[in-house]
CSV table of C-alpha atoms in Angstrom, one decimal:
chain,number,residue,atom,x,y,z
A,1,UNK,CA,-11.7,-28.2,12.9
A,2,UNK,CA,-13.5,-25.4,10.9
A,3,UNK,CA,-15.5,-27.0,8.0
A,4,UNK,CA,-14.7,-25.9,3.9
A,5,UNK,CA,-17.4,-25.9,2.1
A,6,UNK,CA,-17.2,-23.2,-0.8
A,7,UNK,CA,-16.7,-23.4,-4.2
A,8,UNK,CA,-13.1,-22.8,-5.4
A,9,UNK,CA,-9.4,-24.2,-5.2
A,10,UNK,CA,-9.0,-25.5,-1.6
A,11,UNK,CA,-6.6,-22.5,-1.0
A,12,UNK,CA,-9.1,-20.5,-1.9
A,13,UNK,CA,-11.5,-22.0,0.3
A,14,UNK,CA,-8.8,-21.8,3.1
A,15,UNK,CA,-7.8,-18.4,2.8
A,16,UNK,CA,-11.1,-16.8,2.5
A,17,UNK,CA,-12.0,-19.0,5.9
A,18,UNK,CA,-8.6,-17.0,7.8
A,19,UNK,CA,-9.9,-13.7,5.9
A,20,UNK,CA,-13.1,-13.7,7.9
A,21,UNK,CA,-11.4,-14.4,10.8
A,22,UNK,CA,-9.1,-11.8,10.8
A,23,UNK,CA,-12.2,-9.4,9.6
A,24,UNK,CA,-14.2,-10.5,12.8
A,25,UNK,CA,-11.5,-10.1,15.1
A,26,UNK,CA,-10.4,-13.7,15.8
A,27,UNK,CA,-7.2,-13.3,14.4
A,28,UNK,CA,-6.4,-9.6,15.6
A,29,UNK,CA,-4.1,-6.9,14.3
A,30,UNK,CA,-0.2,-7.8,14.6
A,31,UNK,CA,-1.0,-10.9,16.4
A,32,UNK,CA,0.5,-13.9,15.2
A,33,UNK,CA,-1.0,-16.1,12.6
A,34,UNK,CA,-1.4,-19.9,14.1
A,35,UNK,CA,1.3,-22.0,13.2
A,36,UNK,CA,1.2,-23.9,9.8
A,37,UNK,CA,0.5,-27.1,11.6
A,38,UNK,CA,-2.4,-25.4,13.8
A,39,UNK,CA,-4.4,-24.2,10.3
A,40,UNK,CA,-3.5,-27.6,8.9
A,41,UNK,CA,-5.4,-29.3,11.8
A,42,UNK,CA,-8.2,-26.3,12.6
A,43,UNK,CA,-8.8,-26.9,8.3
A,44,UNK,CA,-7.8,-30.1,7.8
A,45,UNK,CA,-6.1,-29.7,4.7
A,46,UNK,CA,-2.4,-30.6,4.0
A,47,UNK,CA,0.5,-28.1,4.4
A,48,UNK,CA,0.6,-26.9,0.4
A,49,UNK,CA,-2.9,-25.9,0.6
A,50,UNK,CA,-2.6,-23.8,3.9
A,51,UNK,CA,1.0,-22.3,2.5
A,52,UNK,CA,-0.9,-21.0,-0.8
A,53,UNK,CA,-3.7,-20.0,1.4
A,54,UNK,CA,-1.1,-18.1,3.2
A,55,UNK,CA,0.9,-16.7,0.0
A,56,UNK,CA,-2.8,-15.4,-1.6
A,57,UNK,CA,-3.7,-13.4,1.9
A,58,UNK,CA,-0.2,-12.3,2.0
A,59,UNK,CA,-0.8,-10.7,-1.7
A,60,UNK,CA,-3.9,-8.9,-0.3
A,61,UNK,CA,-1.7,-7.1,2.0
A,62,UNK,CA,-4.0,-9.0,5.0
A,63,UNK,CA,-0.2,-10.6,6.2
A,64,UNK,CA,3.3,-10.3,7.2
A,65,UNK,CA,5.3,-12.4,6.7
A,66,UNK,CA,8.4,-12.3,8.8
A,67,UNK,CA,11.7,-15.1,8.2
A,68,UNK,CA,11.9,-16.7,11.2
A,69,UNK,CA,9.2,-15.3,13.2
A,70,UNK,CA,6.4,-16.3,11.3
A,71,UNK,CA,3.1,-14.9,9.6
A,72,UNK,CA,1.3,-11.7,11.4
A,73,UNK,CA,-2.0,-9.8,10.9
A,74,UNK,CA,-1.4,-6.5,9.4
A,75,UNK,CA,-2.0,-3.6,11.7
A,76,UNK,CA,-5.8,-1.6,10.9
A,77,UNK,CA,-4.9,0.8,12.7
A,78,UNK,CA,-4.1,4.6,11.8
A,79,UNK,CA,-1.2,5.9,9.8
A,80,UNK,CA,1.9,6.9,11.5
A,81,UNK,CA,2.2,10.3,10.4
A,82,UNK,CA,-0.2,12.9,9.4
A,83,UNK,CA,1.7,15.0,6.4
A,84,UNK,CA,-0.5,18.6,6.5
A,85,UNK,CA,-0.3,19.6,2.7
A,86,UNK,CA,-0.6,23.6,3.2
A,87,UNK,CA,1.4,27.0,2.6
A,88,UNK,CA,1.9,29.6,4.6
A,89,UNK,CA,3.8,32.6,4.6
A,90,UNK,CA,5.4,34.8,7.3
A,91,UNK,CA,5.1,38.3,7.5
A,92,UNK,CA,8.4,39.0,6.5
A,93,UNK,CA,7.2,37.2,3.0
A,94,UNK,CA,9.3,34.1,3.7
A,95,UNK,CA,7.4,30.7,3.0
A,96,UNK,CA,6.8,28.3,5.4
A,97,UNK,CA,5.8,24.2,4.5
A,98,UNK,CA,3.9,22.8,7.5
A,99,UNK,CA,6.0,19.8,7.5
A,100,UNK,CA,9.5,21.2,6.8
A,101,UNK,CA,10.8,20.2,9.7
A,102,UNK,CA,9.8,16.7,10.5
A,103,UNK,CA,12.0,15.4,7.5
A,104,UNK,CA,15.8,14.3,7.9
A,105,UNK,CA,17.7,13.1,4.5
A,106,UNK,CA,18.6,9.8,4.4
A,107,UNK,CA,20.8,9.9,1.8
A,108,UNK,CA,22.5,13.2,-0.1
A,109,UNK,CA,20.1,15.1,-3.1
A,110,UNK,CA,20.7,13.7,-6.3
A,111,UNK,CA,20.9,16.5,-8.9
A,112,UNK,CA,20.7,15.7,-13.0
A,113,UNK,CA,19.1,16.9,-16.2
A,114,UNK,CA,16.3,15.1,-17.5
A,115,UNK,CA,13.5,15.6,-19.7
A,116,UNK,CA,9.8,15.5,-19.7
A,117,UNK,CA,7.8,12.5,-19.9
A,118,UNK,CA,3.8,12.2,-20.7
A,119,UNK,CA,2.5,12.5,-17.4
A,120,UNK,CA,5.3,15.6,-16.2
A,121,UNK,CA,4.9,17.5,-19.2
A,122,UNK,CA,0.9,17.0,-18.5
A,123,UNK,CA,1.3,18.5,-15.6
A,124,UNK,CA,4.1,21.2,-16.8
A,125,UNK,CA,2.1,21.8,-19.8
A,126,UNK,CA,5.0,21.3,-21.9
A,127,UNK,CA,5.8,18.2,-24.3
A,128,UNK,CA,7.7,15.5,-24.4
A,129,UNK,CA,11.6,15.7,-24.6
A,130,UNK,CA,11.4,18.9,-22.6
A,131,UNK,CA,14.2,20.1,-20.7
A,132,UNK,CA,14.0,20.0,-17.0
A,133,UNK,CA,16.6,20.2,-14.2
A,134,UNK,CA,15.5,17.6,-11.2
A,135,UNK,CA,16.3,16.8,-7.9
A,136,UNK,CA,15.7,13.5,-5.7
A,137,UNK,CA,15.6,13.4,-2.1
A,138,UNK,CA,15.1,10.1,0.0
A,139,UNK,CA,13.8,11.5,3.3
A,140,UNK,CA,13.1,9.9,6.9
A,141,UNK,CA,11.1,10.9,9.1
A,142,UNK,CA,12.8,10.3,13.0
A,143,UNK,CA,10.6,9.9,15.4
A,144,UNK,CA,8.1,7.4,13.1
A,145,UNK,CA,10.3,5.9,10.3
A,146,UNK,CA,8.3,6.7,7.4
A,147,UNK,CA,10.1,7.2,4.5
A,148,UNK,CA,9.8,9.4,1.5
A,149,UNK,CA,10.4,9.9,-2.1
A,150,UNK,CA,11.2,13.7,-3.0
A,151,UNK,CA,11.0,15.0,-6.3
A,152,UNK,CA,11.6,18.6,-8.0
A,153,UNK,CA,11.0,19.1,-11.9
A,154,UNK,CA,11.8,22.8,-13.2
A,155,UNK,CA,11.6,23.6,-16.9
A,156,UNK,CA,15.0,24.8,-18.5
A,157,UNK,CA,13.0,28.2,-19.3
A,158,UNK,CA,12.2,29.4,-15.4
A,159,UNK,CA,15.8,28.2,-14.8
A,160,UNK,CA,17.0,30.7,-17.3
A,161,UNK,CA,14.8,33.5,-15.6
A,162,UNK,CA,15.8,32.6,-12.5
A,163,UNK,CA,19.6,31.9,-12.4
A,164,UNK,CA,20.0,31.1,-9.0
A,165,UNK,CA,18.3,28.2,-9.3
A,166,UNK,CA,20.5,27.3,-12.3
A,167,UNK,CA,23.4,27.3,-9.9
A,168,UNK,CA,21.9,25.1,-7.2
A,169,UNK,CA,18.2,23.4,-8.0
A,170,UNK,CA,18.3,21.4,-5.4
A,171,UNK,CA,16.4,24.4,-2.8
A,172,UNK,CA,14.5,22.9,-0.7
A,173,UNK,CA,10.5,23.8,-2.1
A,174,UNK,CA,10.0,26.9,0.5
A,175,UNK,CA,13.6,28.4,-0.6
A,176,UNK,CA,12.2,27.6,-4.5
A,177,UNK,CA,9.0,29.4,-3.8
A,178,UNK,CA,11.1,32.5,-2.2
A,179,UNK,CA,13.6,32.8,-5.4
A,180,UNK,CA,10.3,32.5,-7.3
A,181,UNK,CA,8.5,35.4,-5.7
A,182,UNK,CA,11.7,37.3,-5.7
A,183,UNK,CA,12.3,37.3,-9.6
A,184,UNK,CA,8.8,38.8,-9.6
A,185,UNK,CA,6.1,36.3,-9.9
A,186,UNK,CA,3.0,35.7,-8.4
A,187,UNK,CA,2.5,32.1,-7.3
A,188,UNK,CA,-0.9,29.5,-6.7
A,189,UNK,CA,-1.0,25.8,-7.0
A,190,UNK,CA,-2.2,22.6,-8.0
A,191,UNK,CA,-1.9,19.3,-6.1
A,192,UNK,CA,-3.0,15.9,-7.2
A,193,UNK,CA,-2.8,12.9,-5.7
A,194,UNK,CA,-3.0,9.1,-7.1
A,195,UNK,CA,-2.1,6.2,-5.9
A,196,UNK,CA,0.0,3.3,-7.6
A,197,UNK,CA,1.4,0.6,-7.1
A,198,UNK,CA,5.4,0.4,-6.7
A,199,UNK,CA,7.8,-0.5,-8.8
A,200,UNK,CA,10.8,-2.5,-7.2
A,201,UNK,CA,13.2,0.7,-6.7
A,202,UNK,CA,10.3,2.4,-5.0
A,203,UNK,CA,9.5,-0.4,-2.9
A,204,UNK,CA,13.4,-1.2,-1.7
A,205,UNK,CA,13.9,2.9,-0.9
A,206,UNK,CA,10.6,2.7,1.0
A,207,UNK,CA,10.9,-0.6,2.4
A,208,UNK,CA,7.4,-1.4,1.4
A,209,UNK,CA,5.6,-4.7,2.9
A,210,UNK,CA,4.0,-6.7,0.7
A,211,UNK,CA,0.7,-5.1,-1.4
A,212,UNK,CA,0.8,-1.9,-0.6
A,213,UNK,CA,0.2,0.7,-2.8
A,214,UNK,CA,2.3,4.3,-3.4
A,215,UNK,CA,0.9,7.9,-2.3
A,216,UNK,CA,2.1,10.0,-5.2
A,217,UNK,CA,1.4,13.6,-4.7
A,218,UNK,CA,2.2,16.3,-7.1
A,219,UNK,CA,1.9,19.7,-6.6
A,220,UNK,CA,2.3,22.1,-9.4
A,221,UNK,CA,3.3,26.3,-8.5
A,222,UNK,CA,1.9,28.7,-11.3
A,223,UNK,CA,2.0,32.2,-12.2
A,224,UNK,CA,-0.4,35.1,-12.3
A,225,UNK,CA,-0.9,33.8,-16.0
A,226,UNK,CA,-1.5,30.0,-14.4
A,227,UNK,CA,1.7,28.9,-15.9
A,228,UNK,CA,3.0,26.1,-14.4
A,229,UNK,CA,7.0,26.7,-13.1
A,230,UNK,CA,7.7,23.7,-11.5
A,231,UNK,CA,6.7,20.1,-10.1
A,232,UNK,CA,6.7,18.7,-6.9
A,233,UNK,CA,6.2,15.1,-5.9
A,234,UNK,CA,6.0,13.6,-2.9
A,235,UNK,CA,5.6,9.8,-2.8
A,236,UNK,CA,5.4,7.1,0.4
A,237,UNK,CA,3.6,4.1,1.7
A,238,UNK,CA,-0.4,4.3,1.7
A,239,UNK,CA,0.3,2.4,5.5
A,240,UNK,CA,2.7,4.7,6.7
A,241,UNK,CA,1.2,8.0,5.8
A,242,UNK,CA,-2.0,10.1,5.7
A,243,UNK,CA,-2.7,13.7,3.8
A,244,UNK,CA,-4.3,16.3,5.7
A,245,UNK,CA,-5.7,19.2,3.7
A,246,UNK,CA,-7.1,22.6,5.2
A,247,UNK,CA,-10.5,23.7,3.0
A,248,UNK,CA,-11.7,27.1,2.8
A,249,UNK,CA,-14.6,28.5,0.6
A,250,UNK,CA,-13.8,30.5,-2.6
A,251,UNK,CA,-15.6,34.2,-2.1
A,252,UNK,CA,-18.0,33.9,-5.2
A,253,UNK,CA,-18.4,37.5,-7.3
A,254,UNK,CA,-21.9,39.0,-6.3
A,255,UNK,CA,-25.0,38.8,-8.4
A,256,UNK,CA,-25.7,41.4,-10.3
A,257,UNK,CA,-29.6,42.6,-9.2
A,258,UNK,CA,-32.1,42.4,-12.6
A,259,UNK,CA,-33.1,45.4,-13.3
């Protein structure tokens, strides 16, 4: 038996004693937890106490539990899919998303009129109560499971300069930055990303475990004039995914020699 001696609920006391030994390795990743009558004996406290001790670790995303099966370590290890968050173009001047091809939809685009809120028309610099055409998109990725949120914002005003996307804005994003280019304008962007975490519709479509936070990315294309012309987000599990950026150095204008 393991001796508590630390200030704090009993629980408490009990769950930070399984927390260090699933941080040194005693307990390891996506093994299964000992029984509820095996912490009740290695602690000796009663089965309330090691349940709540339980409940708390399971809040810190530390455990699974799984109905029937019982509680497990959470995996450490690495995410299961590396999402590579850069755009290239093809030398006949069509666009080309690193990651186009990995997704599959698991359920048909949803395609509605909404408006802006505070934090899209931040990022559309436009106000609240703007018009916008959207699109969802849940997506699945095959060969690892991970699931996505897809998202597509575009003012009323590039829709009306633009008119096939009036008639179908649910492009996918390379086929929105073609019909961009097309009508004449020269595109850059913004991303962001933030992490949150998920409210209970996110958490069902994502199939979320227990305390894990929401990768939101949002990507903003601009014009020449940096005018944002539409909003993409992307949102999934912090445990399923990773971002993977390519960095390059800005050319910096030459100094001019004193004379």
């Amino acid at each position: 038996m393991s001796e508590i001696q630390r200030p704090g609920a009993l629980y408490q006391q009990v769950a930070a004693a399984i927390r260090e030994a699933i941080l040194s390795g005693e307990f390891a990743p996506e093994s299964l937890l000992p029984s509820e009558a095996q912490l009740m004996a290695r602690y000796g406290v009663s089965r309330p106490t090691v349940r709540n001790a339980v409940a708390a670790l399971r809040a810190e995303g530390l455990i699974d539990v799984h109905h029937g099966k019982g509680s497990f370590v959470r995996s450490s290890g690495q995410p299961a899919l590396t999402i590579e968050r850069r755009i290239s173009r093809t030398s006949d001047g069509r666009f080309v998303m690193p990651n186009g091809d990995i997704w599959q939809k698991a359920e048909e685009p949803s395609t509605y009129r909404t408006r802006t809120t505070k934090a899209t028309g931040r990022l559309l610099q436009l106000g609240e109560e703007e018009a916008l055409f959207g699109c969802d998109r849940l997506l699945i990725d095959p060969s690892t499971g991970t699931r996505a949120l897809h998202r597509t914002l575009i003012p009323f005003e590039v829709v009306e300069a633009v008119p096939p996307l009036g008639k179908e804005p649910c492009h996918p994003t390379a086929a929105i930055y073609q019909l961009l280019t097309q009508a004449g304008y020269k595109l850059s962007w913004t991303e962001t990303v933030r992490a949150h975490m998920p409210l209970p519709d996110e958490r069902t479509a994502l199939q979320l475990p227990d305390a894990t936070p929401v990768l939101h990315v949002s990507r903003v294309a601009h014009d020449a004039d940096d005018r944002p012309l539409f909003l993409e987000e992307l949102r999934f599990g912090a445990d399923r995914a990773e971002l993977a950026y390519r960095i390059t150095a800005d050319k910096q204008p030459a100094r001019r020699a004193r004379s």
